[in-house]
XYZ file of C-alpha atoms in Angstrom:
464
model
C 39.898 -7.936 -18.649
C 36.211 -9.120 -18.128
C 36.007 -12.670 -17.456
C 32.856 -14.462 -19.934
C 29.936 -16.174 -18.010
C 28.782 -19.318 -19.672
C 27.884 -21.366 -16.558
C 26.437 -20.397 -13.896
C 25.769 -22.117 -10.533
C 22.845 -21.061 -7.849
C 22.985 -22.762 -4.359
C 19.604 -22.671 -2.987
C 15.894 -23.535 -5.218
C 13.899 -20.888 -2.960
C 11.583 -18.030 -3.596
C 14.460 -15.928 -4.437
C 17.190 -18.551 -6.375
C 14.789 -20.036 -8.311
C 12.554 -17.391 -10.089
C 15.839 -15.825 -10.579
C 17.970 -18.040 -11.959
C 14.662 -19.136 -14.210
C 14.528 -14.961 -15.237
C 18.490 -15.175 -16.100
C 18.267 -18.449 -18.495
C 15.327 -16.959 -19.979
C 17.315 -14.130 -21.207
C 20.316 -15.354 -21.547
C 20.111 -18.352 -23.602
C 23.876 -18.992 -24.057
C 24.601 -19.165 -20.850
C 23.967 -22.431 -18.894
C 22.240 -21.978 -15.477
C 21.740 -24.453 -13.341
C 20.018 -24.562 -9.495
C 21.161 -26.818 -7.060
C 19.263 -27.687 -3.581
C 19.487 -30.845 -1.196
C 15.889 -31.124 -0.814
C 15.113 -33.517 -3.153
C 11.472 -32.636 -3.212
C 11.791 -29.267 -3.891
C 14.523 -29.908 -6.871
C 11.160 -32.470 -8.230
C 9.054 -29.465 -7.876
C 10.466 -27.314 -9.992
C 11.427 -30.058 -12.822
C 7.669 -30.506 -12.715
C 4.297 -28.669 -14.152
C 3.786 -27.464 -9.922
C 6.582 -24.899 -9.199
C 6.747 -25.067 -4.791
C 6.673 -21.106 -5.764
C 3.289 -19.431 -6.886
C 4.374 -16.102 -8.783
C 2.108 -15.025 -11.651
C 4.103 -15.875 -15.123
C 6.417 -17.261 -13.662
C 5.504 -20.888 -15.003
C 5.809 -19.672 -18.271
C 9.212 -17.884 -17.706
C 10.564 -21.168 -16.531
C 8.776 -23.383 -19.332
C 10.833 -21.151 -21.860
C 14.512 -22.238 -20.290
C 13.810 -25.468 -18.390
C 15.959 -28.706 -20.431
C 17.134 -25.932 -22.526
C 19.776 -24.104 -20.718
C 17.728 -23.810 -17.101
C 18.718 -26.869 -14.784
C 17.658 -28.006 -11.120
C 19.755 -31.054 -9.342
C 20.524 -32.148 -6.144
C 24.105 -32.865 -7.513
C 25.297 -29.527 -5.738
C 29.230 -30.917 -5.942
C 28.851 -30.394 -9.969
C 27.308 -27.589 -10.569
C 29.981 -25.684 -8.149
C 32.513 -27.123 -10.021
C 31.390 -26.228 -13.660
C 29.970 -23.257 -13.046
C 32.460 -19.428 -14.094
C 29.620 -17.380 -11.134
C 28.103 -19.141 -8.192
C 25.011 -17.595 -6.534
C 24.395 -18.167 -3.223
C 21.232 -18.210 -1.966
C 20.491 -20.214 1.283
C 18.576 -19.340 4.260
C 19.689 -16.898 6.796
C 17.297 -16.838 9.489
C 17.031 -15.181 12.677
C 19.231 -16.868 15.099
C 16.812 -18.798 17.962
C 19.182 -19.548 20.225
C 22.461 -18.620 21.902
C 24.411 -14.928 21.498
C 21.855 -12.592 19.226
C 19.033 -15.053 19.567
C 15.836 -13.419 18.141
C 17.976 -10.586 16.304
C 21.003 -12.017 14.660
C 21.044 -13.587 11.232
C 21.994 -17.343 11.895
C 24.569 -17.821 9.032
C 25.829 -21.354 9.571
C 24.216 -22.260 5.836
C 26.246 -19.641 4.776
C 29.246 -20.873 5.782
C 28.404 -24.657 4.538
C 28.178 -23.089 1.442
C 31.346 -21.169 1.415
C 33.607 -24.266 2.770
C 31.854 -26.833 -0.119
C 32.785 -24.304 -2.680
C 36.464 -24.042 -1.504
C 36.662 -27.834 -1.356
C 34.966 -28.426 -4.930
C 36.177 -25.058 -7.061
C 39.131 -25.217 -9.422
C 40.558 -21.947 -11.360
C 39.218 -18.913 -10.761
C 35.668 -18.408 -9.416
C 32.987 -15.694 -8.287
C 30.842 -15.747 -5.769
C 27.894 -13.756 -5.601
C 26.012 -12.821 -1.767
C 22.455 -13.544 -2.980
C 21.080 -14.034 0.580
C 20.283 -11.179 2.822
C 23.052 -11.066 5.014
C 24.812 -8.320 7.935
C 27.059 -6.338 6.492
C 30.918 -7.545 6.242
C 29.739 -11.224 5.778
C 32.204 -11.437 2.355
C 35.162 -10.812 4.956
C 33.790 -14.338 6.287
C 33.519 -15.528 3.315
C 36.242 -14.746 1.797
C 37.967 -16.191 4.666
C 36.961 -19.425 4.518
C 37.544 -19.953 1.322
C 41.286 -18.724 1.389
C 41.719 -21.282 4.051
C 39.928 -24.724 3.012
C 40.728 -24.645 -1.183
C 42.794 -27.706 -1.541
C 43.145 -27.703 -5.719
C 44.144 -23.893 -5.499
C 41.017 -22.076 -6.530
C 40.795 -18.496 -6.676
C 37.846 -16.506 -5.909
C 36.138 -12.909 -5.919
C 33.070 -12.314 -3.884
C 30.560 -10.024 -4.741
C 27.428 -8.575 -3.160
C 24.059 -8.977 -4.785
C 21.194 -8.634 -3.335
C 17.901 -9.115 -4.097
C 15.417 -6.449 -4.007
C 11.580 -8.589 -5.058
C 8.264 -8.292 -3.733
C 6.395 -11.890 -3.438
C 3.289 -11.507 -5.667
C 5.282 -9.320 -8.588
C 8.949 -11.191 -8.462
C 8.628 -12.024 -12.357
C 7.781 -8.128 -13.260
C 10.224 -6.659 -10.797
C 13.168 -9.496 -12.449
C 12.261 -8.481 -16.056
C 12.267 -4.420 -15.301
C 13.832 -3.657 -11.936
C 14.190 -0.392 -10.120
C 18.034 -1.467 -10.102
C 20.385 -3.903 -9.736
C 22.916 -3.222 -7.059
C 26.325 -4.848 -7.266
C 29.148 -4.478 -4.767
C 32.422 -5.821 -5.226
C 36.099 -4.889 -3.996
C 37.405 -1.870 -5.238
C 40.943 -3.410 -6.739
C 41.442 -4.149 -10.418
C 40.434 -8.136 -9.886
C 37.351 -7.043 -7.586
C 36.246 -4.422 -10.436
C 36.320 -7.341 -12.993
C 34.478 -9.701 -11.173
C 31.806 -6.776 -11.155
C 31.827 -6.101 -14.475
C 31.893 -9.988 -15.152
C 27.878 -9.702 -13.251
C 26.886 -6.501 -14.670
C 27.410 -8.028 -18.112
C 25.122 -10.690 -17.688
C 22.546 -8.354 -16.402
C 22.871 -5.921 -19.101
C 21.426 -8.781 -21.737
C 18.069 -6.922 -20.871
C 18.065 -4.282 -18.034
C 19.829 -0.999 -19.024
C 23.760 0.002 -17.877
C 22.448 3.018 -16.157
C 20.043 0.686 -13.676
C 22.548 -1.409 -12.734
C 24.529 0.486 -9.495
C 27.978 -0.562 -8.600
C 28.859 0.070 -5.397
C 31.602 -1.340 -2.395
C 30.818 -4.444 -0.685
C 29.703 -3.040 2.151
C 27.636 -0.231 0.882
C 25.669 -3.233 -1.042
C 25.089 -5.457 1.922
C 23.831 -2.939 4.298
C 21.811 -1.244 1.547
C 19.465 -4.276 1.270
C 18.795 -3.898 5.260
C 17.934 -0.327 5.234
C 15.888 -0.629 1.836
C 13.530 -3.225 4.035
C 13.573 -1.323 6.959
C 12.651 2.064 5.458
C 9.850 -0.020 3.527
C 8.056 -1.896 7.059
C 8.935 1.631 8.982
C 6.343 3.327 6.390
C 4.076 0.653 6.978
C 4.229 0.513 10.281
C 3.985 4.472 10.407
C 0.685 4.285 8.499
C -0.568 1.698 10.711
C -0.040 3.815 13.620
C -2.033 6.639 12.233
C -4.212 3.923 11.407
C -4.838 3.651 15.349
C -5.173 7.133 15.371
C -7.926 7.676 12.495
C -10.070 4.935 14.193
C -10.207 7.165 17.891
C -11.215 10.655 15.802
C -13.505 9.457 12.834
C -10.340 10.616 10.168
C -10.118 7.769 7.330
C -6.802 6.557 6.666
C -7.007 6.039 3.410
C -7.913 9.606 2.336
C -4.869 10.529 5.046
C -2.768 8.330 3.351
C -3.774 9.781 -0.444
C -3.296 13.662 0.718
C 0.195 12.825 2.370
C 1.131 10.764 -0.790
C 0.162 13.143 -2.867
C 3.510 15.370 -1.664
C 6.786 14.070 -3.826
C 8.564 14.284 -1.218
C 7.135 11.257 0.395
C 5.035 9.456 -2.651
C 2.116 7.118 -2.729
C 3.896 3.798 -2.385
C 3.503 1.390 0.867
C 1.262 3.939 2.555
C -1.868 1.048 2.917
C -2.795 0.467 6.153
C -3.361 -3.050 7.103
C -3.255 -5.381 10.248
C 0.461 -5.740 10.104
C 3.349 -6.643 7.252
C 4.737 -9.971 7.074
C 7.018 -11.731 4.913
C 10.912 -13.364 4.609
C 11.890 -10.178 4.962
C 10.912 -7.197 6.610
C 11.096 -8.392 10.400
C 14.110 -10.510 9.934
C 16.262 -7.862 8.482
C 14.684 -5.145 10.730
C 16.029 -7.327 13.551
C 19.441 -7.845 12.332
C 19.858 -4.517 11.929
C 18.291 -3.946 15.436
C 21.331 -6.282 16.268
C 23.733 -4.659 13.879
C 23.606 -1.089 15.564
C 23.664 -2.922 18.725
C 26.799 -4.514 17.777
C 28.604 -1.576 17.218
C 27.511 0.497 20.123
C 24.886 2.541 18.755
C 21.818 1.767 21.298
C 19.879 4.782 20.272
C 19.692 3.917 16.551
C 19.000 0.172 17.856
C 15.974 1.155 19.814
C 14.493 3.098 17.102
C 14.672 0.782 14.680
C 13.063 -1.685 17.162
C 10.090 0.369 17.673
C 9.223 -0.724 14.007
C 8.985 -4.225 14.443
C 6.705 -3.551 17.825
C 4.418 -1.639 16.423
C 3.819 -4.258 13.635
C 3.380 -6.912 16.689
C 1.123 -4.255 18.905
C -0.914 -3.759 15.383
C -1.880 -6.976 15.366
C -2.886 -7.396 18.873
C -4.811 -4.519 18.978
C -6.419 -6.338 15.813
C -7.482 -9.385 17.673
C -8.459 -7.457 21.048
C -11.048 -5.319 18.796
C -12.902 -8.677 17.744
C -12.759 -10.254 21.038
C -14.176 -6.847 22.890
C -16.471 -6.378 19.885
C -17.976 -9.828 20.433
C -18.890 -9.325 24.638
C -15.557 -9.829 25.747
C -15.792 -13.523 24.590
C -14.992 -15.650 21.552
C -15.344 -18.741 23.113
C -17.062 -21.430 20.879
C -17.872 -18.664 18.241
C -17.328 -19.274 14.667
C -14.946 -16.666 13.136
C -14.536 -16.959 9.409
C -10.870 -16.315 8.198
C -10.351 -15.192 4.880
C -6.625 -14.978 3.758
C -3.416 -16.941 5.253
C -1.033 -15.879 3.035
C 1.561 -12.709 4.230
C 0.196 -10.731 0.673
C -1.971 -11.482 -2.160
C -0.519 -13.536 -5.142
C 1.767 -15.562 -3.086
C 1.419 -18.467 -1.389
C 4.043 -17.733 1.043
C 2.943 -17.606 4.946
C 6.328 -16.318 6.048
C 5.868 -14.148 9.583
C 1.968 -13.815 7.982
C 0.362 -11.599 10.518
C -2.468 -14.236 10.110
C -0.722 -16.472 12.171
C -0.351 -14.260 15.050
C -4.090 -13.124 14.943
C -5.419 -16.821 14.518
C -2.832 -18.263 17.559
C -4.102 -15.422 19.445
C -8.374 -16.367 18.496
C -7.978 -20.283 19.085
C -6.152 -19.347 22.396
C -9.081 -17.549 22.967
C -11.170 -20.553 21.855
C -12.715 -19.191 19.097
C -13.691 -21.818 16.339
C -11.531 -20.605 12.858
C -12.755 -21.276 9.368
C -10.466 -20.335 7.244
C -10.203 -19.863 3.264
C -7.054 -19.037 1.622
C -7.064 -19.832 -2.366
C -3.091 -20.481 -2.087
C -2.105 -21.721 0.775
C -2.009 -25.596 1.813
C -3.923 -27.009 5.008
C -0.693 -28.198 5.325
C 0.712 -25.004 5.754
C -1.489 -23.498 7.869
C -1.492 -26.604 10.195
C 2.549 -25.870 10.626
C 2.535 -22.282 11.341
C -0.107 -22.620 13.781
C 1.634 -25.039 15.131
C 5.285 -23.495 15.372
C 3.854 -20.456 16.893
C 2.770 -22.310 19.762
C -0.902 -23.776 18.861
C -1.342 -27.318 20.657
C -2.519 -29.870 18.010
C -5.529 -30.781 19.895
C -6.368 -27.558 19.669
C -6.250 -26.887 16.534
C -7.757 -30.538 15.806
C -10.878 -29.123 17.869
C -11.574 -25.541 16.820
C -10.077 -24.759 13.571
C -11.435 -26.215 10.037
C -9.785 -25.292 6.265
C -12.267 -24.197 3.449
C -12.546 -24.523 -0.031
C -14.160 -21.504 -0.689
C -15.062 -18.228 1.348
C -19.058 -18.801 1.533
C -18.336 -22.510 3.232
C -16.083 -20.502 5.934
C -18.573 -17.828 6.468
C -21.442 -20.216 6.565
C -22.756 -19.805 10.234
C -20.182 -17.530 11.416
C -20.794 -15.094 14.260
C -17.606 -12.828 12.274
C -15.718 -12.280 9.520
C -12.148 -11.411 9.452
C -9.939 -10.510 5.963
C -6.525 -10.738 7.036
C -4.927 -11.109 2.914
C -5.799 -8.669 0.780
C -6.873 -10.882 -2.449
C -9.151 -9.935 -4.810
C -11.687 -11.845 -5.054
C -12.435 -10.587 -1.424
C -13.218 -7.829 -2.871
C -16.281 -9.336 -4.916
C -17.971 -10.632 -2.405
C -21.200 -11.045 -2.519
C -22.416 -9.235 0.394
C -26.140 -10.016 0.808
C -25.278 -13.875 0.385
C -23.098 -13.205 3.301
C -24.750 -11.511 5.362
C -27.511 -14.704 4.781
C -25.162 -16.615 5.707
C -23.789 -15.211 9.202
C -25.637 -15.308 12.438
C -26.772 -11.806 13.525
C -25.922 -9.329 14.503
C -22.880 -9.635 11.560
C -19.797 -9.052 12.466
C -17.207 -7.973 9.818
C -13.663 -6.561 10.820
C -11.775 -5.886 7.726
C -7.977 -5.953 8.582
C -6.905 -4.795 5.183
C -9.344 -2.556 3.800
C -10.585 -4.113 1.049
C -14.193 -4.285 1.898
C -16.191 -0.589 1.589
C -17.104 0.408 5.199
C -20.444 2.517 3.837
C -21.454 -0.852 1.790
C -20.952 -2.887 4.706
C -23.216 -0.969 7.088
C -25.757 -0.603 3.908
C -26.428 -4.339 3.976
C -26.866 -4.417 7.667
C -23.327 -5.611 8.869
C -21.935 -3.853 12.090
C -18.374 -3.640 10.876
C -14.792 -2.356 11.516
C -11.935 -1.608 8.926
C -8.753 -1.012 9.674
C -7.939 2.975 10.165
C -11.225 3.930 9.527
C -13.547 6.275 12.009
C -17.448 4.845 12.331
């Protein structure tokens, strides 16, 4: 027998437990959703008209639910314990010290989480993987919370994860490719599954929603990212390859697209993917095949994530050799922070690496981003090994792209937004000191228009 939802319980306000929880109490009005997160300033955020998550409509989709039957507290010890499903939804990062450092998922949130749920719950509970986690985590789980649950609770843990892309999160939660839900296959485990696939199914149809074993669902999230950042990272290396023989990647990447057997989709060539998500799960499943004796599988998957870093490199080396071997004291305008367009997440942004890389170098950054925070970029910098002083001396944030370009011996896109796209070209090229230097690391600028208005320029994968 199906158990009914009506309250449900998400541990962790992020960029994935929030817009969904806000997408679930939007349409499902009679059931009571509420988000729970320590940090007290993100919990304000999203009770407030500034959401800490940019997503286009998703202000309105949590306007429609929020006071209604959409919550967000710091009380996390009552939501667990009124709530029939619990999502959770912390952080797994990669491990940065000890036994799998730079590979491993570190999964001590997950385990907070499991042992306050045991110590809160009452009756019968279950608990949904939301987080991107190594496969046979729920054994853990489930572990923990057979040992530590002092009032008797009973639980089922499922597999859920989450398959959005920053920048369309509201479109892909209202009309997904699928919803994948893995659960134990006993008569209690196939209830709890059914339990999740009926709250789904108040707007996404049966026959997208895939059941499947635990285990089958937690890896599948690992290889979905992997085989997504091993196209990119294939393209990019062609990418490499168009540049040395005068071949443009774009028109490589249409004619190979073209083929259904391989399809147009995450074929763009660009100075490198970033995001939550790609490297960190490439990683753990670097560390996964490791773990289970299977070097040859590890070592290919690993050549993924290198190629990504070598991309980027081979980015920055192009301006530096461009510009006489020096970028000392040269004013390089930046244009784009953020990992993607429409997001203001920074997450492994290959930005980051390419400006550490430039101010080592002591180039002088300007840089524009219409999303992301000084703040932000400030922090990254910073965290990936940029002194302060530094950054204090040769690195200003603009409000708009002409005051970053103003003077500039280069221009560098490394975000693909839009209204790069617009620029006005003759303004900039009035703007920069000559000759004009414009390396375009996501191909969003036209290479012929460029030279037309007198720039000598470079974009990605394609041949002068």
């Amino acid at each position: 027998m199906t158990m009914p939802i009506k309250s449900i319980c998400c541990l962790g306000a992020g960029y994935v437990g929030g817009p969904t929880m806000a997408m679930i109490a939007a349409k499902c009005p009679h059931i009571k959703v509420t988000v729970a997160d320590m940090n007290e300033q993100r919990v304000a955020a999203w009770n407030s008209d500034t959401l800490p998550v940019y997503e286009p409509g998703l202000d309105a989709i949590v306007a429609s639910a929020l006071g209604r039957n959409l919550h967000f507290t710091t009380d996390i010890r009552s939501a667990i314990a009124g709530a029939d499903l619990i999502f959770v939804s912390v952080g797994t990062p990669t491990k940065s010290y000890g036994i799998g450092a730079g590979r491993a998922a570190d999964l001590r949130y997950i385990e907070s989480a499991a042992r306050l749920i045991a110590e809160v719950s009452e009756g019968h509970k279950i608990i949904v993987e939301k987080s991107t986690i190594p496969v046979k985590t729920a054994t853990a789980i489930k572990s923990i919370l057979a040992a530590n649950s002092p009032n008797g609770a009973t639980f089922q843990v499922l597999s859920n994860p989450e398959f959005l892309a920053e920048g369309t999160a509201v479109e892909d939660l209202q009309s997904p490719d699928r919803i994948l839900i893995g659960g134990e296959i006993t008569p209690e485990g196939n209830a709890a599954v059914e339990a999740l696939v009926s709250v789904y199914a108040n707007w996404i149809p049966r026959e997208r929603i895939l059941t499947t074993n635990l285990w089958s669902s937690e890896l599948s999230k690992l290889v979905a990212n992997a085989f997504l950042a091993q196209r990119i990272s294939s393209i990019n290396s062609i990418s490499a390859l168009c540049e040395a023989t005068g071949a443009d990647v774009d028109e490589v990447a249409r004619a190979i697209g073209m083929d259904s057997r391989i399809g147009p989709k995450f074929l763009k060539a660009s100075v490198g993917f970033g995001g939550s998500c790609f490297q960190k799960d490439l990683l753990n499943l670097v560390y996964l095949c490791e773990s289970f004796n299977l070097p040859q599988v590890a070592k290919y998957w690993r050549q993924v994530v290198q190629l990504n870093d070598w991309q980027k490199s081979r980015f920055v080396e192009k301006i530096v050799r461009t510009l006489y071997n020096t970028v000392n004291g040269k004013r390089i305008a930046i244009l784009g922070f953020a990992f993607k367009k429409d997001t203001n997440d920074t997450r492994e942004s290959p930005a980051i690496q390419v400006c550490r890389d430039l101010l080592h170098e002591r180039a002088h950054l300007a840089i524009y981003d219409p999303r992301v925070s000084a703040e932000t970029i400030h922090q990254d910098l910073i965290a990936a090994g940029v002194s302060p002083e530094l950054i204090a001396t040769n690195m200003e944030i603009c409000s708009d792209p002409y005051t970053a370009i103003k003077g500039a011996h280069a221009l560098a896109t490394l975000t693909e937004w839009d209204e790069f796209r617009t620029l006005d070209l003759p303004r900039v090229y009035g703007l920069m000191l000559k000759p004009a230097f414009v390396f375009d690391g996501r191909a969003v600028l036209s290479l012929e228009s460029l030279v037309a208005h007198g720039f000598e320029a470079f974009v990605i994968g394609k041949g002068l």
